[in-house]
């Protein structure tokens, strides 16, 4: 019999007993209810008889009072009350027989006895009534004495007999009520006893049935739990005992089969695990090997091309060089993506949290986006929420990496139209966030492809995107980096129409003071003459690249082609830093480091920096353990080399750049700068910083702003009146950049606010704040007019140049304008100001220079394209 059948039979027995007990209780309660009803009927009759006794007594009292009272009005009232009482008495005794049928009698004799008793009372009432009427008549005839005599005599005897009859009737009904109550109590008591007995019986049976069933089930379950714990502890040899042939027995049997299958599966998994570990080791070895084998030639390609960039190349050669650099960086990006993916997969991706200026970082990203979009003929727009603090705390490199990656993807997969990048502050229930949103009019994503969008090595719609390069790791790495930083990424897309990616990053405000102390960037390290540095590498190309890059830091490095040569060189000369390649034949960099440390003396402490194309996770720790001090991955990046030089070169070996700059600085504008510092709202130091520390350039920018501002203000007012929001926005954008470049940050912010308002067609805000902003700008112009800035410098004679040189400069200027790099654009404009070709070209160049210094970059680009076409023709 199955466990289910046993349970059904057991609980059916209990249910049937409960039903039987319920029926008995219902029947008993019904009998008790009937008896209670009868008892209530007896009680009702007794109550009415009590009222009858009082009414008869009242009637007797009214007869006596009627004889005694002499006041006619009172006699009339007594007579009225007497009639009312007598009426009630008549109604009751006439209806009494009907009450008899509402009670339960023990026998017909008892019922007849009740009928005879009420009949006797009725007869006595009739007799008393006759005497009562006679008394009233005697009193009305003024025979008071006869009436009184009648009351005291015959009427009193009749009343006594009537009262006796009624009281007998009361006693009879009282006895009947008490008997009925006693019967009800007996029935109730019997019901209680039976109820207790039945409950005890059902409870006992339930306990017995439940105990037996639960015991059998518990034994089987305990056995299964014992087996489960043993399996959980790793004992796959245990088996369950079978205590019955029911479902639990079948379950125990199935347990045994499952354990046997698990044991077989575990054996297979252990074999698979061994294979997976071997495969993972092979993957790691492959990544290490690939990193080294690819990065070594990449180091040569990028390093040499970077050194060549300083050479004097013609346009065709420069184009080839840019193509080499572009292809090299693309290949390096793929390598970096694979290595980043490897670090994330191994759980060794570390975040470097610092205070950083998000506004500047965002501007840099936008410059990249603007340039990339322009190369494809796309429109690139961007916006930045002023509610976002300037200084945030986080991993600046990784935040810029994920935003740039999403933006680059949008540009990559958009053939025509636009790409928009925005940053805004948003509030959520769990805190504040910065939302970076990238929208495009690109190819979009199919609904069925959205779930696998962030998968590794995925490139969606391969047929449509077959001409777009990439390893398919970018979005996977981006998603993982965002998760590590506590953010999230979402996407909305319509296939064929475009997509919007939104990155939410936790907003953690940074410390502006710490940023100011740390500096936004590290100045270039310039070594004093004679600084000794040794570069060790078995690859001659790598040595050439390293020497060339170090030369930019005023270091003429010695070289060694092997670890042995390095050791020999150290015996002859003391070096400030040794740059040691990792993978070399015969003796690798770590072995060479161990031997150098064993030489003692200064060799124990000389800084040794590893140079390695093997940049997989964990290599930094390996190098440090081998005795090295630091690590630079190949290809060598300038900022990382600069940081290492700043970290390990002795202070006395680093030139005091600031002092040298001061000694060599142009002092012809010192008096003017003192005047400019007195102008409210003008931060001269900030303006000089934006001008690369060149006071001559800063003064020239101020003169340009002074001369062009009136026309710009006139244009702004005209565009506002005509509600030409596009032109208004462009002009206000130019003014924002112009005032930022000279250090007037508050005015620049006002212009930026109006630029954003005009893009949103917020006419109310523009009308409200434009005039105040214009007055602030003109106030600066008026203050500049009161300084010695008005003294125009003598212009140097122009140098005659050929068309090729001018085209080259125009190309540099165009790139600076496309990337909105105002400092570079102004520098190139100054260089163009000093060259000449012919009168017509000179006139157009003056327009180009004027527009550049007015920050009208769109018009500048148009003029440059026109002039280049003419010159090439």
PDB file of C-alpha atoms in Angstrom, residues 278-410:
ATOM      1  CA  UNK A 278      45.479  22.661 -18.487  1.00  0.00           C
ATOM      2  CA  UNK A 279      43.523  24.662 -21.087  1.00  0.00           C
ATOM      3  CA  UNK A 280      43.517  27.738 -18.814  1.00  0.00           C
ATOM      4  CA  UNK A 281      47.271  27.426 -18.323  1.00  0.00           C
ATOM      5  CA  UNK A 282      47.655  27.122 -22.068  1.00  0.00           C
ATOM      6  CA  UNK A 283      45.494  30.250 -22.498  1.00  0.00           C
ATOM      7  CA  UNK A 284      47.590  32.188 -19.990  1.00  0.00           C
ATOM      8  CA  UNK A 285      50.780  31.057 -21.705  1.00  0.00           C
ATOM      9  CA  UNK A 286      49.282  32.032 -25.040  1.00  0.00           C
ATOM     10  CA  UNK A 287      48.300  35.496 -23.752  1.00  0.00           C
ATOM     11  CA  UNK A 288      51.731  36.018 -22.278  1.00  0.00           C
ATOM     12  CA  UNK A 289      53.425  34.861 -25.457  1.00  0.00           C
ATOM     13  CA  UNK A 290      51.090  36.821 -27.703  1.00  0.00           C
ATOM     14  CA  UNK A 291      51.491  39.924 -25.552  1.00  0.00           C
ATOM     15  CA  UNK A 292      55.258  39.751 -25.834  1.00  0.00           C
ATOM     16  CA  UNK A 293      55.466  38.679 -29.462  1.00  0.00           C
ATOM     17  CA  UNK A 294      53.011  41.355 -30.670  1.00  0.00           C
ATOM     18  CA  UNK A 295      53.981  44.165 -28.314  1.00  0.00           C
ATOM     19  CA  UNK A 296      57.666  43.895 -29.219  1.00  0.00           C
ATOM     20  CA  UNK A 297      57.158  44.829 -32.897  1.00  0.00           C
ATOM     21  CA  UNK A 298      54.360  47.208 -31.855  1.00  0.00           C
ATOM     22  CA  UNK A 299      56.836  48.987 -29.616  1.00  0.00           C
ATOM     23  CA  UNK A 300      59.087  49.471 -32.636  1.00  0.00           C
ATOM     24  CA  UNK A 301      56.250  50.620 -34.934  1.00  0.00           C
ATOM     25  CA  UNK A 302      54.720  53.155 -32.563  1.00  0.00           C
ATOM     26  CA  UNK A 303      58.000  54.286 -31.032  1.00  0.00           C
ATOM     27  CA  UNK A 304      59.695  54.896 -34.369  1.00  0.00           C
ATOM     28  CA  UNK A 305      56.622  56.595 -35.808  1.00  0.00           C
ATOM     29  CA  UNK A 306      56.454  58.858 -32.762  1.00  0.00           C
ATOM     30  CA  UNK A 307      60.096  59.810 -33.208  1.00  0.00           C
ATOM     31  CA  UNK A 308      59.543  60.384 -36.932  1.00  0.00           C
ATOM     32  CA  UNK A 309      56.706  62.755 -36.132  1.00  0.00           C
ATOM     33  CA  UNK A 310      59.270  65.352 -35.176  1.00  0.00           C
ATOM     34  CA  UNK A 311      61.057  65.113 -38.510  1.00  0.00           C
ATOM     35  CA  UNK A 312      60.387  67.416 -41.389  1.00  0.00           C
ATOM     36  CA  UNK A 313      58.117  65.337 -43.667  1.00  0.00           C
ATOM     37  CA  UNK A 314      56.208  66.322 -46.743  1.00  0.00           C
ATOM     38  CA  UNK A 315      52.433  65.945 -46.915  1.00  0.00           C
ATOM     39  CA  UNK A 316      52.480  62.495 -48.512  1.00  0.00           C
ATOM     40  CA  UNK A 317      54.995  61.171 -46.019  1.00  0.00           C
ATOM     41  CA  UNK A 318      53.052  62.697 -43.114  1.00  0.00           C
ATOM     42  CA  UNK A 319      49.883  61.005 -44.395  1.00  0.00           C
ATOM     43  CA  UNK A 320      51.661  57.645 -44.484  1.00  0.00           C
ATOM     44  CA  UNK A 321      52.983  58.249 -40.974  1.00  0.00           C
ATOM     45  CA  UNK A 322      49.506  59.057 -39.615  1.00  0.00           C
ATOM     46  CA  UNK A 323      48.158  55.880 -41.250  1.00  0.00           C
ATOM     47  CA  UNK A 324      50.921  53.831 -39.600  1.00  0.00           C
ATOM     48  CA  UNK A 325      50.197  55.366 -36.210  1.00  0.00           C
ATOM     49  CA  UNK A 326      46.441  54.922 -36.619  1.00  0.00           C
ATOM     50  CA  UNK A 327      46.789  51.256 -37.611  1.00  0.00           C
ATOM     51  CA  UNK A 328      49.296  50.636 -34.824  1.00  0.00           C
ATOM     52  CA  UNK A 329      47.076  52.179 -32.168  1.00  0.00           C
ATOM     53  CA  UNK A 330      44.086  50.174 -33.425  1.00  0.00           C
ATOM     54  CA  UNK A 331      46.071  46.955 -33.161  1.00  0.00           C
ATOM     55  CA  UNK A 332      47.356  47.971 -29.725  1.00  0.00           C
ATOM     56  CA  UNK A 333      43.779  48.660 -28.608  1.00  0.00           C
ATOM     57  CA  UNK A 334      42.785  45.115 -29.585  1.00  0.00           C
ATOM     58  CA  UNK A 335      45.751  43.750 -27.614  1.00  0.00           C
ATOM     59  CA  UNK A 336      44.850  45.890 -24.595  1.00  0.00           C
ATOM     60  CA  UNK A 337      41.221  44.735 -24.804  1.00  0.00           C
ATOM     61  CA  UNK A 338      42.304  41.085 -24.711  1.00  0.00           C
ATOM     62  CA  UNK A 339      44.627  41.732 -21.759  1.00  0.00           C
ATOM     63  CA  UNK A 340      41.963  43.717 -19.895  1.00  0.00           C
ATOM     64  CA  UNK A 341      39.529  40.880 -20.512  1.00  0.00           C
ATOM     65  CA  UNK A 342      42.090  38.451 -19.115  1.00  0.00           C
ATOM     66  CA  UNK A 343      42.508  40.556 -15.960  1.00  0.00           C
ATOM     67  CA  UNK A 344      38.752  40.855 -15.440  1.00  0.00           C
ATOM     68  CA  UNK A 345      38.279  37.139 -16.007  1.00  0.00           C
ATOM     69  CA  UNK A 346      40.955  36.400 -13.386  1.00  0.00           C
ATOM     70  CA  UNK A 347      39.421  38.871 -10.923  1.00  0.00           C
ATOM     71  CA  UNK A 348      42.641  40.934 -10.820  1.00  0.00           C
ATOM     72  CA  UNK A 349      41.399  44.164 -12.365  1.00  0.00           C
ATOM     73  CA  UNK A 350      42.226  46.903  -9.845  1.00  0.00           C
ATOM     74  CA  UNK A 351      40.663  50.371  -9.675  1.00  0.00           C
ATOM     75  CA  UNK A 352      42.906  53.369  -8.932  1.00  0.00           C
ATOM     76  CA  UNK A 353      40.696  55.880  -7.093  1.00  0.00           C
ATOM     77  CA  UNK A 354      41.796  59.526  -7.161  1.00  0.00           C
ATOM     78  CA  UNK A 355      40.298  63.023  -7.249  1.00  0.00           C
ATOM     79  CA  UNK A 356      39.921  64.222 -10.837  1.00  0.00           C
ATOM     80  CA  UNK A 357      38.336  67.019 -12.831  1.00  0.00           C
ATOM     81  CA  UNK A 358      35.371  65.500 -14.670  1.00  0.00           C
ATOM     82  CA  UNK A 359      34.725  68.673 -16.665  1.00  0.00           C
ATOM     83  CA  UNK A 360      38.195  68.553 -18.241  1.00  0.00           C
ATOM     84  CA  UNK A 361      37.998  64.808 -18.764  1.00  0.00           C
ATOM     85  CA  UNK A 362      34.631  65.239 -20.487  1.00  0.00           C
ATOM     86  CA  UNK A 363      36.034  67.985 -22.714  1.00  0.00           C
ATOM     87  CA  UNK A 364      38.890  65.680 -23.757  1.00  0.00           C
ATOM     88  CA  UNK A 365      36.446  62.904 -24.614  1.00  0.00           C
ATOM     89  CA  UNK A 366      34.344  65.355 -26.631  1.00  0.00           C
ATOM     90  CA  UNK A 367      37.430  66.522 -28.517  1.00  0.00           C
ATOM     91  CA  UNK A 368      38.147  62.938 -29.532  1.00  0.00           C
ATOM     92  CA  UNK A 369      34.514  62.392 -30.491  1.00  0.00           C
ATOM     93  CA  UNK A 370      34.359  65.601 -32.481  1.00  0.00           C
ATOM     94  CA  UNK A 371      37.466  64.664 -34.432  1.00  0.00           C
ATOM     95  CA  UNK A 372      36.401  61.063 -35.129  1.00  0.00           C
ATOM     96  CA  UNK A 373      32.898  62.151 -36.137  1.00  0.00           C
ATOM     97  CA  UNK A 374      34.241  64.838 -38.489  1.00  0.00           C
ATOM     98  CA  UNK A 375      36.400  62.256 -40.297  1.00  0.00           C
ATOM     99  CA  UNK A 376      33.177  60.365 -41.162  1.00  0.00           C
ATOM    100  CA  UNK A 377      31.112  63.466 -41.938  1.00  0.00           C
ATOM    101  CA  UNK A 378      28.939  62.994 -38.840  1.00  0.00           C
ATOM    102  CA  UNK A 379      27.468  65.736 -36.677  1.00  0.00           C
ATOM    103  CA  UNK A 380      28.781  65.481 -33.108  1.00  0.00           C
ATOM    104  CA  UNK A 381      26.948  67.264 -30.271  1.00  0.00           C
ATOM    105  CA  UNK A 382      27.506  67.209 -26.540  1.00  0.00           C
ATOM    106  CA  UNK A 383      26.135  68.704 -23.329  1.00  0.00           C
ATOM    107  CA  UNK A 384      27.272  68.756 -19.683  1.00  0.00           C
ATOM    108  CA  UNK A 385      24.982  69.265 -16.674  1.00  0.00           C
ATOM    109  CA  UNK A 386      26.217  72.206 -14.607  1.00  0.00           C
ATOM    110  CA  UNK A 387      24.842  70.483 -11.464  1.00  0.00           C
ATOM    111  CA  UNK A 388      27.639  67.892 -11.687  1.00  0.00           C
ATOM    112  CA  UNK A 389      30.545  68.860  -9.389  1.00  0.00           C
ATOM    113  CA  UNK A 390      33.760  69.704 -11.227  1.00  0.00           C
ATOM    114  CA  UNK A 391      35.847  67.402  -9.042  1.00  0.00           C
ATOM    115  CA  UNK A 392      34.812  63.768  -8.516  1.00  0.00           C
ATOM    116  CA  UNK A 393      36.476  60.807  -6.853  1.00  0.00           C
ATOM    117  CA  UNK A 394      36.960  57.600  -8.803  1.00  0.00           C
ATOM    118  CA  UNK A 395      39.142  55.852 -11.368  1.00  0.00           C
ATOM    119  CA  UNK A 396      39.445  58.588 -13.997  1.00  0.00           C
ATOM    120  CA  UNK A 397      41.194  56.335 -16.517  1.00  0.00           C
ATOM    121  CA  UNK A 398      38.534  53.624 -16.373  1.00  0.00           C
ATOM    122  CA  UNK A 399      35.592  56.069 -16.361  1.00  0.00           C
ATOM    123  CA  UNK A 400      37.009  57.803 -19.438  1.00  0.00           C
ATOM    124  CA  UNK A 401      37.694  54.383 -20.990  1.00  0.00           C
ATOM    125  CA  UNK A 402      34.087  53.164 -20.720  1.00  0.00           C
ATOM    126  CA  UNK A 403      32.548  56.460 -21.885  1.00  0.00           C
ATOM    127  CA  UNK A 404      35.017  56.758 -24.764  1.00  0.00           C
ATOM    128  CA  UNK A 405      34.425  53.154 -25.772  1.00  0.00           C
ATOM    129  CA  UNK A 406      30.645  53.630 -25.985  1.00  0.00           C
ATOM    130  CA  UNK A 407      31.110  56.909 -27.877  1.00  0.00           C
ATOM    131  CA  UNK A 408      33.622  55.357 -30.308  1.00  0.00           C
ATOM    132  CA  UNK A 409      31.250  52.449 -30.929  1.00  0.00           C
ATOM    133  CA  UNK A 410      28.456  54.877 -31.762  1.00  0.00           C
TER     134      UNK A 410
END
